[in-house]
């Protein structure tokens, strides 16, 4: 079981996202559990304030140390195994399919979702174990990245996907894109499914798929071939 905890000022953003498909099943099978913590509940201010102006001036607000610190203590409570505190920001290490595997071995992942201009540097320095990013662009907050992390990690946990899907995944682990895939009907405006895929010859089909995976990768993502 992997415990995911999310610390956010917008807990309602997560109301529906985990109720579908593979993630829903993983929760039902108790392979993962997701806990949402509302940062405002950890404010010591009677107005539930969690942000303040930035020292040195300039526009925008910063999330304060103390509410984050208190929320992390709550997220770590009752967890016997070591927790990892992850701050999601554009300054983090960029997530890719290879480093997803590192996360599936963890027991308790705590995601800090920043908003406004970010969070107090002293929280990053003393409380954050790892800083991660989903890509080189700026979002309005860390909530969508937290959803993306949980989605991508969960589908990689053994037993979450069926065998067929996990085999497909292996090709991306190899730094290759998938080959083209087809379903019924065989003929759409004279655009016909490659005959080898209808042949039933599994050896030939495997060879065809590898060939077209290589072709796809060369045409669409040549940078992936350099890694091979
Ligand atoms: C934007 C967090 C500014 C902190 C955000 C600041 C992001 C990303 C992201 C919002 N998170 N990958 N890209 N977060 O943009 O993970 Cl200061």
Tab-separated table of C-alpha atoms and ligand atoms in Angstrom:
chain	number	residue	atom	x	y	z
A	1	UNK	CA	0.000	0.000	0.000
A	2	UNK	CA	1.305	3.442	-0.921
A	3	UNK	CA	-0.126	6.300	1.123
A	4	UNK	CA	-0.349	9.558	-0.847
A	5	UNK	CA	-0.993	12.715	1.164
A	6	UNK	CA	-1.698	16.043	-0.503
A	7	UNK	CA	-1.357	19.377	1.279
A	8	UNK	CA	-3.327	22.068	-0.568
A	9	UNK	CA	-5.397	25.222	-0.097
A	10	UNK	CA	-7.854	23.874	-2.716
A	11	UNK	CA	-8.875	20.408	-1.422
A	12	UNK	CA	-12.055	20.422	-3.517
A	13	UNK	CA	-9.999	20.276	-6.710
A	14	UNK	CA	-9.449	16.592	-5.814
A	15	UNK	CA	-13.123	15.703	-5.313
A	16	UNK	CA	-13.580	13.799	-8.585
A	17	UNK	CA	-10.178	13.126	-10.056
A	18	UNK	CA	-9.522	9.775	-8.328
A	19	UNK	CA	-13.011	8.310	-8.843
A	20	UNK	CA	-12.436	6.831	-12.296
A	21	UNK	CA	-10.910	3.817	-14.006
A	22	UNK	CA	-7.566	2.427	-12.947
A	23	UNK	CA	-7.078	4.800	-9.985
A	24	UNK	CA	-10.530	4.063	-8.576
A	25	UNK	CA	-9.774	0.323	-8.785
A	26	UNK	CA	-6.382	0.754	-7.099
A	27	UNK	CA	-8.063	2.549	-4.191
A	28	UNK	CA	-10.781	-0.128	-3.943
A	29	UNK	CA	-8.116	-2.876	-3.921
A	30	UNK	CA	-6.255	-0.943	-1.186
A	31	UNK	CA	-3.105	-0.760	-3.317
A	32	UNK	CA	-3.050	2.982	-2.718
A	33	UNK	CA	-4.747	5.400	-0.342
A	34	UNK	CA	-5.136	9.140	-0.878
A	35	UNK	CA	-5.484	11.671	1.920
A	36	UNK	CA	-6.232	15.337	1.208
A	37	UNK	CA	-5.209	17.875	3.870
A	38	UNK	CA	-6.645	21.393	3.726
A	39	UNK	CA	-3.742	23.724	4.521
A	40	UNK	CA	-6.110	26.305	6.036
A	41	UNK	CA	-6.956	23.852	8.821
A	42	UNK	CA	-3.337	24.137	9.969
A	43	UNK	CA	-3.291	27.924	10.176
A	44	UNK	CA	-2.887	29.337	13.683
A	45	UNK	CA	-4.660	32.497	12.537
A	46	UNK	CA	-8.347	33.007	13.377
A	47	UNK	CA	-8.965	34.046	9.756
A	48	UNK	CA	-7.184	30.834	8.624
A	49	UNK	CA	-4.531	32.877	6.839
A	50	UNK	CA	-1.746	30.772	5.301
A	51	UNK	CA	0.079	33.342	3.137
A	52	UNK	CA	1.851	36.655	3.618
A	53	UNK	CA	3.777	39.386	1.762
A	54	UNK	CA	7.299	38.705	0.529
A	55	UNK	CA	10.223	40.248	2.453
A	56	UNK	CA	12.098	42.694	0.255
A	57	UNK	CA	8.937	43.820	-1.489
A	58	UNK	CA	7.373	43.070	-4.840
A	59	UNK	CA	3.961	41.779	-5.775
A	60	UNK	CA	2.401	38.520	-4.729
A	61	UNK	CA	2.130	36.404	-1.621
A	62	UNK	CA	4.071	33.456	-0.245
A	63	UNK	CA	2.802	30.452	1.731
A	64	UNK	CA	4.089	30.660	5.313
A	65	UNK	CA	6.285	28.062	7.039
A	66	UNK	CA	4.121	27.247	10.050
A	67	UNK	CA	0.876	26.017	8.438
A	68	UNK	CA	2.911	23.821	6.078
A	69	UNK	CA	4.987	22.478	8.977
A	70	UNK	CA	1.904	21.606	11.023
A	71	UNK	CA	0.202	19.961	8.035
A	72	UNK	CA	3.271	17.786	7.394
A	73	UNK	CA	3.298	16.644	11.046
A	74	UNK	CA	-0.335	15.556	10.605
A	75	UNK	CA	0.452	13.784	7.309
A	76	UNK	CA	3.301	11.850	8.972
A	77	UNK	CA	1.176	10.837	11.972
A	78	UNK	CA	0.301	7.111	12.206
A	79	UNK	CA	2.852	6.351	9.466
A	80	UNK	CA	5.310	3.749	10.726
A	81	UNK	CA	7.413	3.818	7.557
A	82	UNK	CA	9.545	6.763	6.468
A	83	UNK	CA	7.648	9.555	4.706
A	84	UNK	CA	9.010	11.547	1.766
A	85	UNK	CA	8.003	15.213	1.554
A	86	UNK	CA	7.832	16.339	-2.076
A	87	UNK	CA	7.512	19.956	-3.186
A	88	UNK	CA	6.068	20.329	-6.679
A	89	UNK	CA	7.525	23.302	-8.504
A	90	UNK	CA	9.100	24.264	-11.825
A	91	UNK	CA	12.475	24.247	-10.029
A	92	UNK	CA	12.312	20.507	-9.332
A	93	UNK	CA	13.805	17.549	-11.140
A	94	UNK	CA	11.671	16.781	-14.182
A	95	UNK	CA	9.562	13.628	-13.921
A	96	UNK	CA	9.905	11.012	-16.641
A	97	UNK	CA	8.936	7.385	-17.135
A	98	UNK	CA	12.247	6.093	-15.794
A	99	UNK	CA	12.105	7.859	-12.436
A	100	UNK	CA	8.464	6.818	-11.827
A	101	UNK	CA	9.873	3.411	-10.766
A	102	UNK	CA	11.715	5.063	-7.879
A	103	UNK	CA	8.420	6.223	-6.344
A	104	UNK	CA	6.611	2.879	-6.377
A	105	UNK	CA	8.987	1.587	-3.674
A	106	UNK	CA	7.957	4.361	-1.259
A	107	UNK	CA	5.353	3.911	1.477
A	108	UNK	CA	4.203	7.456	2.244
A	109	UNK	CA	4.509	10.309	-0.243
A	110	UNK	CA	3.481	13.778	0.940
A	111	UNK	CA	2.916	16.322	-1.835
A	112	UNK	CA	3.103	20.023	-1.031
A	113	UNK	CA	1.048	22.046	-3.540
A	114	UNK	CA	2.361	25.593	-3.788
A	115	UNK	CA	0.233	28.571	-4.858
A	116	UNK	CA	0.818	32.326	-5.255
A	117	UNK	CA	4.566	33.016	-5.532
A	118	UNK	CA	5.501	29.737	-3.863
A	119	UNK	CA	6.495	28.836	-0.312
A	120	UNK	CA	8.986	30.119	2.271
A	121	UNK	CA	12.508	28.987	1.336
A	122	UNK	CA	13.158	27.778	4.905
A	123	UNK	CA	10.407	25.182	4.503
A	124	UNK	CA	12.076	23.884	1.328
A	125	UNK	CA	15.495	23.842	3.038
A	126	UNK	CA	14.492	22.101	6.272
A	127	UNK	CA	11.299	20.095	5.604
A	128	UNK	CA	11.240	19.161	1.919
A	129	UNK	CA	13.061	15.948	1.003
A	130	UNK	CA	12.769	16.282	-2.772
A	131	UNK	CA	11.674	18.936	-5.278
A	132	UNK	CA	10.028	17.619	-8.458
A	133	UNK	CA	8.527	19.168	-11.603
A	134	UNK	CA	6.204	17.819	-14.291
A	135	UNK	CA	7.781	20.001	-16.999
A	136	UNK	CA	9.253	23.336	-18.022
A	137	UNK	CA	6.181	25.570	-17.762
A	138	UNK	CA	4.551	27.537	-14.960
A	139	UNK	CA	1.183	26.483	-13.610
A	140	UNK	CA	-1.042	28.322	-11.131
A	141	UNK	CA	-0.375	25.741	-8.424
A	142	UNK	CA	0.929	22.279	-7.590
A	143	UNK	CA	-2.491	20.585	-7.533
A	144	UNK	CA	-2.476	19.388	-11.152
A	145	UNK	CA	1.132	18.126	-10.828
A	146	UNK	CA	0.131	16.169	-7.671
A	147	UNK	CA	-2.691	14.518	-9.626
A	148	UNK	CA	-0.298	13.696	-12.446
A	149	UNK	CA	2.270	12.183	-10.073
A	150	UNK	CA	-0.316	9.999	-8.355
A	151	UNK	CA	-1.800	8.884	-11.681
A	152	UNK	CA	1.545	8.000	-13.262
A	153	UNK	CA	2.942	6.301	-10.136
A	154	UNK	CA	-0.216	4.281	-9.462
A	155	UNK	CA	-0.499	2.792	-12.939
A	156	UNK	CA	3.126	1.611	-12.647
A	157	UNK	CA	2.571	-0.354	-9.422
A	158	UNK	CA	2.679	-4.114	-10.198
A	159	UNK	CA	-0.838	-5.563	-10.162
A	160	UNK	CA	-2.620	-2.307	-10.970
A	161	UNK	CA	-2.765	-2.783	-14.746
A	162	UNK	CA	-3.525	-6.077	-16.432
A	163	UNK	CA	-0.651	-7.997	-18.050
A	164	UNK	CA	-1.333	-6.818	-21.575
A	165	UNK	CA	-0.993	-3.200	-20.564
A	166	UNK	CA	2.129	-3.724	-18.479
A	167	UNK	CA	3.850	-5.385	-21.445
A	168	UNK	CA	3.062	-2.349	-23.566
A	169	UNK	CA	4.509	-0.176	-20.861
A	170	UNK	CA	7.767	-2.062	-21.110
A	171	UNK	CA	8.384	-0.598	-24.544
A	172	UNK	CA	8.342	2.917	-23.116
A	173	UNK	CA	10.716	1.796	-20.376
A	174	UNK	CA	13.020	0.975	-23.270
A	175	UNK	CA	12.843	4.607	-24.372
A	176	UNK	CA	10.725	3.636	-27.373
A	177	UNK	CA	7.286	4.913	-28.345
A	178	UNK	CA	4.480	2.476	-29.033
A	179	UNK	CA	3.838	1.105	-32.546
A	180	UNK	CA	0.633	2.093	-34.437
A	181	UNK	CA	-2.432	0.144	-33.252
A	182	UNK	CA	-5.726	-0.659	-34.994
A	183	UNK	CA	-9.148	-1.980	-34.097
A	184	UNK	CA	-12.280	-2.852	-36.112
A	185	UNK	CA	-13.231	-2.248	-38.855
A	186	UNK	CA	-10.423	-3.604	-41.058
A	187	UNK	CA	-11.144	-1.098	-43.825
A	188	UNK	CA	-11.844	2.620	-43.404
A	189	UNK	CA	-12.066	4.400	-46.798
A	190	UNK	CA	-9.519	1.952	-48.279
A	191	UNK	CA	-7.176	2.583	-45.379
A	192	UNK	CA	-6.600	-1.051	-44.445
A	193	UNK	CA	-5.080	-2.572	-41.298
A	194	UNK	CA	-1.544	-3.939	-42.063
A	195	UNK	CA	-2.034	-7.591	-43.090
A	196	UNK	CA	0.668	-8.936	-40.754
A	197	UNK	CA	-1.487	-7.891	-37.766
A	198	UNK	CA	-4.305	-10.105	-39.113
A	199	UNK	CA	-1.984	-13.041	-39.891
A	200	UNK	CA	-1.975	-14.602	-36.435
A	201	UNK	CA	1.804	-15.124	-36.760
A	202	UNK	CA	2.986	-13.877	-33.356
A	203	UNK	CA	6.680	-13.862	-34.228
A	204	UNK	CA	6.045	-11.739	-37.306
A	205	UNK	CA	3.703	-9.456	-35.387
A	206	UNK	CA	6.304	-8.903	-32.665
A	207	UNK	CA	8.926	-8.025	-35.291
A	208	UNK	CA	6.510	-5.656	-37.075
A	209	UNK	CA	5.664	-3.905	-33.810
A	210	UNK	CA	9.322	-3.389	-32.893
A	211	UNK	CA	10.075	-2.060	-36.391
A	212	UNK	CA	7.227	0.447	-36.268
A	213	UNK	CA	7.995	1.401	-32.665
A	214	UNK	CA	11.496	2.307	-33.864
A	215	UNK	CA	10.087	4.183	-36.876
A	216	UNK	CA	7.617	6.090	-34.690
A	217	UNK	CA	10.341	7.023	-32.243
A	218	UNK	CA	12.732	8.109	-34.990
A	219	UNK	CA	10.078	10.317	-36.615
A	220	UNK	CA	8.369	11.758	-33.527
A	221	UNK	CA	10.934	11.658	-30.706
A	222	UNK	CA	14.469	11.155	-32.086
A	223	UNK	CA	15.814	12.450	-28.744
A	224	UNK	CA	14.661	9.185	-27.117
A	225	UNK	CA	16.864	7.131	-29.470
A	226	UNK	CA	19.937	9.049	-28.371
A	227	UNK	CA	19.352	7.673	-24.863
A	228	UNK	CA	19.460	4.085	-26.122
B	1	LIG	C1	4.311	27.928	-9.758
B	1	LIG	C2	4.634	26.419	-7.921
B	1	LIG	C3	5.167	28.808	-9.182
B	1	LIG	C4	5.490	27.312	-7.341
B	1	LIG	C5	4.025	26.738	-9.130
B	1	LIG	C6	5.753	28.505	-7.956
B	1	LIG	C7	4.832	22.894	-11.332
B	1	LIG	C8	5.465	22.300	-12.429
B	1	LIG	C9	4.258	24.250	-11.235
B	1	LIG	C10	3.101	25.817	-9.761
B	1	LIG	N1	4.835	21.997	-10.351
B	1	LIG	N2	5.805	21.088	-12.050
B	1	LIG	N3	5.725	22.803	-13.626
B	1	LIG	N4	3.718	24.551	-10.038
B	1	LIG	O1	4.267	24.982	-12.182
B	1	LIG	O2	5.419	20.907	-10.786
B	1	LIG	CL1	6.798	29.635	-7.210
